Coordinates of N, CA and C in Angstrom, one line a residue:
M8 N 38.2 -57.8 73.3 CA 38.2 -58.0 71.9 C 39.8 -58.4 71.8
M9 N 40.0 -59.9 71.5 CA 41.5 -60.0 71.1 C 42.2 -59.8 69.6
Q10 N 42.6 -58.9 69.7 CA 43.5 -58.8 68.2 C 44.7 -59.0 68.0
E11 N 44.8 -59.8 67.3 CA 46.1 -60.3 66.3 C 47.3 -59.2 66.2
K12 N 48.8 -59.6 66.6 CA 49.8 -58.8 67.1 C 50.2 -58.0 65.2
G13 N 50.5 -56.9 66.1 CA 50.5 -55.7 65.3 C 49.7 -54.9 64.4
T14 N 48.0 -55.5 64.6 CA 46.6 -54.8 64.5 C 46.6 -53.4 64.7
A15 N 46.8 -52.7 65.5 CA 47.1 -52.1 66.5 C 46.5 -50.5 65.6
Q16 N 47.3 -50.3 64.3 CA 46.3 -49.2 63.6 C 45.5 -49.7 62.8
V17 N 45.4 -50.8 62.0 CA 44.5 -51.3 61.6 C 42.7 -50.8 62.7
Y18 N 43.3 -51.0 63.9 CA 41.9 -50.7 64.9 C 41.5 -49.3 65.1
K19 N 43.0 -48.7 66.0 CA 43.0 -47.5 65.9 C 41.8 -46.6 65.1
E20 N 43.5 -46.6 63.5 CA 43.4 -46.0 62.6 C 42.0 -46.0 61.5
L21 N 41.8 -47.5 61.1 CA 41.0 -48.2 60.4 C 39.5 -48.2 60.6
T22 N 39.5 -48.5 61.2 CA 38.1 -49.7 61.2 C 37.0 -48.1 61.4
P23 N 37.4 -47.2 62.9 CA 36.8 -46.6 63.3 C 37.1 -44.9 61.6
M24 N 37.4 -45.3 61.0 CA 37.8 -44.0 60.1 C 36.2 -42.6 60.0
K25 N 36.4 -42.1 59.5 CA 35.3 -41.4 59.2 C 35.2 -40.8 57.8
K26 N 33.8 -40.5 57.2 CA 34.2 -40.1 56.1 C 34.8 -38.8 55.5
D27 N 34.2 -38.1 57.0 CA 35.4 -37.0 57.2 C 36.7 -36.6 57.0
Q28 N 37.4 -37.4 57.3 CA 39.1 -37.6 56.9 C 39.1 -38.1 55.5
I29 N 38.4 -38.3 54.9 CA 38.8 -38.7 53.5 C 38.9 -37.3 52.4
D30 N 39.7 -36.5 51.9 CA 39.7 -35.6 51.0 C 39.7 -36.1 49.1
P31 N 38.6 -36.6 48.7 CA 39.1 -36.9 47.3 C 40.1 -36.2 46.5
V32 N 39.2 -34.6 46.8 CA 39.9 -34.0 45.9 C 41.5 -34.3 45.5
N33 N 41.9 -33.9 46.9 CA 43.1 -34.0 47.3 C 44.1 -35.6 46.8
A34 N 43.3 -36.2 47.7 CA 43.5 -37.9 47.3 C 44.7 -37.7 48.4
T35 N 43.3 -37.1 50.0 CA 44.5 -37.8 51.4 C 43.4 -38.3 51.6
V36 N 44.9 -39.0 53.0 CA 43.4 -38.8 54.0 C 44.2 -39.0 55.6
W37 N 43.2 -38.0 56.2 CA 43.6 -37.2 58.1 C 43.6 -38.9 58.3
V38 N 44.7 -39.4 59.6 CA 44.5 -39.6 60.2 C 44.8 -38.8 62.2
P39 N 44.1 -38.5 62.5 CA 43.9 -37.9 63.4 C 44.2 -38.5 65.3
D40 N 44.0 -39.6 65.3 CA 44.0 -39.9 66.1 C 45.2 -41.6 65.6
S41 N 46.1 -41.5 66.1 CA 46.9 -43.2 66.4 C 47.8 -43.1 67.5
K42 N 48.6 -43.7 67.7 CA 49.5 -44.2 68.8 C 50.7 -43.8 68.8
T43 N 51.1 -43.3 68.4 CA 52.3 -42.7 68.0 C 51.9 -41.1 66.9
P44 N 53.6 -40.2 68.4 CA 52.8 -38.9 67.0 C 52.5 -38.7 65.8
N45 N 54.0 -39.4 65.7 CA 53.9 -39.4 64.0 C 53.2 -40.3 63.6
G46 N 51.9 -40.8 63.9 CA 51.1 -41.1 63.1 C 49.9 -40.3 62.4
I47 N 50.0 -39.5 63.0 CA 48.8 -38.2 63.1 C 49.1 -37.5 62.0
A48 N 48.5 -38.0 61.5 CA 48.9 -37.1 59.8 C 48.2 -37.1 58.4
E49 N 48.7 -36.6 57.7 CA 47.4 -36.2 55.8 C 48.2 -37.4 54.9
I50 N 47.8 -38.4 54.9 CA 48.4 -39.5 54.2 C 47.9 -39.1 52.5
P51 N 48.8 -38.7 51.9 CA 48.9 -39.3 50.1 C 48.0 -40.6 49.3
L52 N 47.3 -40.9 49.2 CA 46.5 -41.6 48.1 C 47.0 -42.0 46.5
T53 N 47.3 -43.2 46.3 CA 47.5 -43.3 44.8 C 46.1 -43.6 44.2
P54 N 46.5 -43.1 43.0 CA 44.7 -42.8 42.3 C 44.5 -44.3 42.1
L55 N 44.9 -45.9 41.8 CA 44.6 -46.8 42.6 C 43.5 -46.6 44.6
A56 N 44.2 -46.2 45.2 CA 43.8 -46.6 46.7 C 42.5 -44.9 46.6
A57 N 42.8 -43.8 46.0 CA 41.7 -43.1 45.9 C 40.6 -43.8 45.2
D58 N 40.9 -44.2 44.3 CA 39.3 -44.8 43.3 C 38.7 -46.2 44.5
A59 N 39.7 -47.0 45.2 CA 39.3 -47.7 45.8 C 38.6 -47.3 47.3
F60 N 39.0 -45.8 48.0 CA 38.0 -45.1 49.0 C 37.1 -44.3 47.8
K61 N 36.8 -43.5 47.0 CA 36.0 -43.3 46.5 C 35.3 -44.5 45.8
N62 N 34.9 -45.5 45.8 CA 34.4 -46.8 46.4 C 33.7 -47.0 47.8
Q63 N 34.5 -47.3 48.2 CA 34.1 -47.4 49.6 C 32.9 -46.8 49.9
M64 N 33.2 -44.9 49.4 CA 32.6 -44.1 50.1 C 31.2 -44.8 49.2
L65 N 30.8 -44.9 48.3 CA 29.9 -44.9 47.6 C 28.8 -46.3 48.2
I66 N 29.4 -46.6 48.7 CA 28.6 -48.4 49.6 C 28.4 -48.2 50.8
S67 N 29.1 -47.2 51.4 CA 29.4 -46.9 52.7 C 27.8 -46.5 53.3
G68 N 26.9 -46.0 53.3 CA 25.7 -45.6 53.1 C 26.3 -43.8 53.2
P69 N 25.0 -43.8 54.0 CA 24.6 -42.1 54.0 C 25.2 -42.2 55.3
G70 N 26.6 -42.5 56.8 CA 26.1 -42.6 57.8 C 27.6 -42.1 58.1
P71 N 28.3 -41.5 59.2 CA 29.6 -40.6 59.0 C 31.0 -41.9 58.6
Y72 N 30.4 -43.2 58.9 CA 31.8 -43.9 59.1 C 31.8 -44.6 57.7
F73 N 33.3 -44.9 56.7 CA 33.9 -45.1 56.0 C 33.5 -46.7 56.7
F74 N 33.8 -47.3 57.1 CA 33.4 -48.8 57.5 C 32.5 -48.8 58.7
P75 N 30.8 -48.7 58.3 CA 29.7 -48.6 58.8 C 29.1 -50.0 59.4
N76 N 28.8 -50.3 60.9 CA 28.8 -51.4 61.3 C 27.5 -51.1 61.8
D77 N 26.7 -51.4 61.8 CA 25.2 -51.1 62.6 C 25.1 -51.7 63.5
R78 N 25.0 -53.6 63.5 CA 25.5 -54.5 64.4 C 25.9 -54.1 65.7
N79 N 26.2 -53.2 65.5 CA 27.8 -52.9 66.6 C 27.7 -51.6 67.4
P80 N 27.5 -51.6 68.4 CA 27.0 -50.8 69.1 C 28.0 -49.1 68.8
S81 N 29.1 -49.2 68.7 CA 29.8 -47.9 68.0 C 30.0 -47.3 66.7
G82 N 28.8 -47.9 65.8 CA 28.6 -47.6 64.0 C 29.4 -48.1 63.7
H83 N 31.1 -48.4 64.1 CA 32.0 -48.9 62.8 C 32.4 -49.7 62.9
Q84 N 32.8 -51.3 61.6 CA 33.3 -51.9 62.6 C 34.5 -52.2 63.6
T85 N 35.1 -53.6 64.4 CA 35.8 -53.1 64.9 C 36.9 -53.8 64.7
T86 N 36.7 -55.3 63.6 CA 37.2 -56.0 63.4 C 37.4 -57.1 62.3
L87 N 38.1 -57.4 61.3 CA 38.4 -57.6 59.9 C 39.2 -58.5 59.6
K88 N 38.8 -59.1 60.9 CA 39.6 -60.8 61.0 C 38.9 -61.4 59.9
T89 N 37.5 -62.3 59.5 CA 36.8 -62.5 58.9 C 36.8 -61.8 57.7
V90 N 36.6 -60.8 57.2 CA 36.3 -60.4 56.5 C 37.7 -60.3 55.3
W91 N 38.7 -60.5 56.7 CA 40.0 -60.2 55.3 C 40.4 -61.9 55.1
R92 N 40.3 -63.1 56.0 CA 40.2 -64.2 55.9 C 38.8 -65.0 54.7
K93 N 38.5 -64.2 54.4 CA 37.5 -64.9 52.9 C 38.3 -64.2 51.3
T94 N 38.7 -62.5 52.1 CA 38.6 -61.4 50.7 C 39.9 -61.7 50.3
L95 N 41.0 -63.2 50.9 CA 42.5 -63.5 50.4 C 41.8 -64.7 50.2
K96 N 40.8 -65.8 50.9 CA 40.2 -67.2 50.4 C 39.7 -67.2 49.2
R97 N 39.1 -65.8 48.9 CA 38.1 -66.0 47.1 C 39.2 -65.8 46.4
A98 N 40.3 -64.4 46.7 CA 41.3 -64.3 45.4 C 42.5 -65.6 45.4
G99 N 42.4 -66.6 46.2 CA 43.4 -67.5 46.0 C 44.2 -67.0 46.6
I100 N 45.0 -66.9 47.6 CA 46.5 -66.0 48.4 C 46.2 -66.4 49.7
P101 N 47.4 -67.3 49.9 CA 47.8 -67.9 51.2 C 47.4 -67.1 52.3
Y102 N 46.4 -67.3 53.5 CA 46.6 -65.5 54.7 C 47.5 -65.6 55.4
F103 N 48.0 -64.2 55.1 CA 49.0 -63.3 55.9 C 48.4 -62.3 56.6
R104 N 48.7 -61.6 57.3 CA 48.4 -61.0 58.7 C 48.1 -59.5 57.6
M105 N 46.9 -59.1 58.0 CA 47.3 -57.6 57.6 C 48.3 -56.4 57.8
Y106 N 49.0 -56.7 59.0 CA 50.0 -55.9 59.0 C 51.1 -55.9 58.9
D107 N 50.8 -57.2 57.6 CA 52.4 -58.1 57.4 C 52.5 -56.9 55.6
L108 N 51.0 -55.9 55.3 CA 51.3 -55.2 53.9 C 52.2 -54.6 54.1
R109 N 52.4 -54.0 56.2 CA 53.2 -52.7 56.0 C 55.3 -53.0 56.2
S110 N 55.2 -54.5 55.9 CA 56.4 -54.3 55.6 C 56.7 -54.3 53.9
T111 N 55.6 -55.4 53.8 CA 56.1 -55.6 52.1 C 55.7 -53.6 51.4
Y112 N 54.9 -52.9 52.1 CA 55.1 -51.5 51.5 C 57.0 -50.5 52.0
A113 N 56.9 -51.2 53.0 CA 58.2 -50.6 53.1 C 58.9 -51.4 52.5
T114 N 59.0 -52.6 52.5 CA 60.4 -52.6 51.5 C 59.8 -52.3 49.8
R115 N 59.2 -52.3 49.7 CA 58.7 -52.2 48.4 C 59.0 -50.7 48.0
L116 N 58.6 -49.9 48.6 CA 59.6 -48.1 48.9 C 61.0 -48.3 49.0
S117 N 61.1 -48.6 49.6 CA 63.4 -48.8 49.6 C 63.6 -49.8 48.3
A118 N 63.2 -50.3 47.6 CA 63.8 -51.6 46.5 C 62.9 -50.1 45.6
G119 N 62.5 -49.5 45.6 CA 62.3 -48.4 44.5 C 63.3 -47.5 45.0
G120 N 63.7 -47.3 45.4 CA 65.1 -45.9 45.7 C 64.4 -45.1 46.7
V121 N 63.8 -45.3 46.8 CA 62.6 -44.1 47.8 C 63.3 -44.1 49.5
A122 N 63.8 -42.2 49.2 CA 65.0 -42.5 50.7 C 64.6 -43.0 51.5
D123 N 65.3 -43.1 52.5 CA 65.4 -43.1 53.5 C 64.2 -42.0 54.4
E124 N 64.9 -41.2 54.9 CA 64.0 -39.4 55.1 C 62.4 -39.8 54.7
W125 N 62.3 -40.1 53.1 CA 60.6 -40.1 52.3 C 60.0 -41.1 52.8
G126 N 61.0 -42.5 52.6 CA 60.1 -43.6 53.5 C 59.8 -43.6 54.8
T127 N 60.4 -43.1 55.7 CA 60.5 -43.5 57.4 C 58.3 -42.3 57.9
Q128 N 58.3 -41.1 56.7 CA 57.8 -39.8 56.8 C 56.1 -41.0 55.7
L129 N 56.6 -41.9 55.0 CA 55.4 -42.2 54.4 C 55.2 -43.2 55.1
L130 N 56.2 -43.9 56.2 CA 56.3 -45.2 57.0 C 54.8 -44.3 58.6
R131 N 55.0 -43.6 58.2 CA 54.5 -42.6 59.7 C 55.7 -42.7 61.0
Q132 N 57.2 -43.1 60.5 CA 57.8 -43.4 61.9 C 58.9 -42.3 62.6
G133 N 59.0 -42.4 63.5 CA 59.5 -41.2 64.4 C 61.5 -40.5 63.7
D134 N 62.0 -42.1 63.7 CA 63.2 -42.0 63.1 C 63.5 -43.1 62.5
A135 N 64.7 -43.0 61.0 CA 64.5 -43.8 60.1 C 65.2 -45.0 60.1
K136 N 65.6 -45.5 61.7 CA 65.6 -46.6 62.0 C 65.4 -47.7 61.3
V137 N 63.6 -47.6 61.6 CA 62.4 -49.1 61.5 C 63.2 -49.0 59.8
F138 N 63.0 -47.7 59.2 CA 63.5 -48.2 57.7 C 64.5 -48.1 57.2
K139 N 65.8 -48.6 58.3 CA 66.6 -48.7 57.8 C 66.3 -50.4 57.8
K140 N 65.9 -51.3 58.5 CA 66.1 -52.3 57.5 C 65.6 -53.2 56.3
Y141 N 64.5 -52.7 56.6 CA 63.9 -52.3 55.1 C 64.9 -51.7 53.8
S142 N 66.0 -51.0 53.7 CA 66.7 -50.2 53.0 C 67.8 -51.3 53.0
Q143 N 67.8 -52.2 53.8 CA 69.2 -53.3 53.9 C 68.6 -54.4 52.9
M144 N 67.8 -54.5 52.6 CA 66.8 -55.5 52.3 C 66.5 -55.4 50.5
R145 N 67.5 -53.9 50.1 CA 67.7 -54.1 48.7 C 69.0 -54.6 48.6
L146 N 69.6 -55.2 48.8 CA 71.1 -55.8 48.7 C 70.8 -57.2 48.7
Q147 N 70.1 -58.1 49.5 CA 69.2 -58.9 49.4 C 68.5 -59.1 47.9
M148 N 68.0 -58.6 47.9 CA 66.5 -58.3 47.0 C 67.4 -58.1 45.1
K149 N 68.6 -57.8 45.6 CA 69.1 -57.2 44.2 C 70.3 -58.2 43.9
R150 N 70.5 -59.2 45.0 CA 71.3 -60.8 44.3 C 70.4 -61.4 44.7
E151 N 69.6 -62.0 44.5 CA 67.8 -62.6 44.3 C 67.8 -62.7 42.5
A152 N 67.8 -61.4 41.9 CA 67.4 -60.6 41.0 C 68.0 -60.6 40.3
L153 N 70.0 -60.9 41.0 CA 70.8 -61.5 39.9 C 70.8 -63.0 39.9
E154 N 70.8 -64.0 40.6 CA 70.2 -65.5 40.9 C 69.6 -65.9 39.6
K155 N 68.7 -65.5 39.9 CA 67.2 -65.5 38.4 C 67.6 -65.5 37.5
M156 N 68.8 -64.1 37.1 CA 69.2 -64.3 35.9 C 70.3 -64.7 35.2
N157 N 70.9 -65.8 36.4 CA 72.4 -66.7 36.0 C 71.1 -67.9 35.5
R158 N 70.0 -67.8 36.3 CA 69.8 -69.5 36.3 C 68.4 -69.4 34.7
L159 N 68.0 -68.8 34.8 CA 68.0 -68.3 33.2 C 68.5 -68.0 31.9
A160 N 70.0 -67.8 32.9 CA 71.2 -67.8 31.2 C 71.5 -68.7 30.9
N161 N 71.5 -70.3 32.3 CA 72.2 -70.9 32.5 C 71.0 -72.3 31.4
E162 N 69.5 -71.8 31.3 CA 68.8 -72.7 30.9 C 68.8 -72.3 29.8
M163 N 69.5 -74.3 29.4 CA 69.2 -74.1 27.5 C 68.5 -74.7 26.9
L164 N 68.3 -74.4 25.2 CA 67.1 -74.7 25.0 C 67.4 -76.1 24.4
P165 N 66.9 -77.4 24.2 CA 67.8 -78.7 23.8 C 67.3 -77.9 22.4
D166 N 68.9 -79.1 22.4 CA 69.9 -79.0 21.4 C 70.2 -77.5 20.6
S167 N 69.9 -76.6 22.0 CA 70.5 -75.6 20.4 C 71.5 -74.7 21.4
D168 N 72.5 -73.3 21.4 CA 73.3 -73.2 21.9 C 73.0 -71.9 22.3
T169 N 71.5 -71.6 22.3 CA 71.5 -70.2 23.4 C 70.1 -70.3 24.3
A170 N 70.7 -69.4 24.8 CA 69.4 -69.7 26.0 C 68.0 -69.4 25.8
V171 N 67.6 -69.9 27.1 CA 66.0 -69.1 27.1 C 66.2 -68.4 27.4
V172 N 65.0 -67.6 26.6 CA 64.7 -66.0 26.9 C 63.0 -65.8 27.7
Q173 N 62.9 -65.6 28.9 CA 61.4 -65.9 29.1 C 61.1 -64.5 29.5

């Protein structure tokens, strides 16, 4: 099976996930097998994610897999490529790799002020070097926010001396 670059974790951890790896009471997911030792972990879920996991559990049927596929000898989904493209298209979102969500997650953790040590743990990385690059993005994000504020402040209403507030 040809995999898109960066999808190893999706196909090693997510598609073969079993229902017994999910703890809805404590809102966690257990990842028992990963490409790195740090990837083996209990992952906390936000309330939104916990609800999504509960809904998937309801529609996944009686078998052991969280993403079942009766047409596959493994018993679970082995690819999400088609469903990912269709989902993005239905939502009106331009295509991007599923793996790119990892960068988005890391950047948002960093921009939200999450300490590098915690970000590293949440990303299930071995050291903070990987997370550091996302932390460095905070400065650029701050610059962009200031530039946006300046643009808005410089936009004037016609025949008025006050700036447009949006």
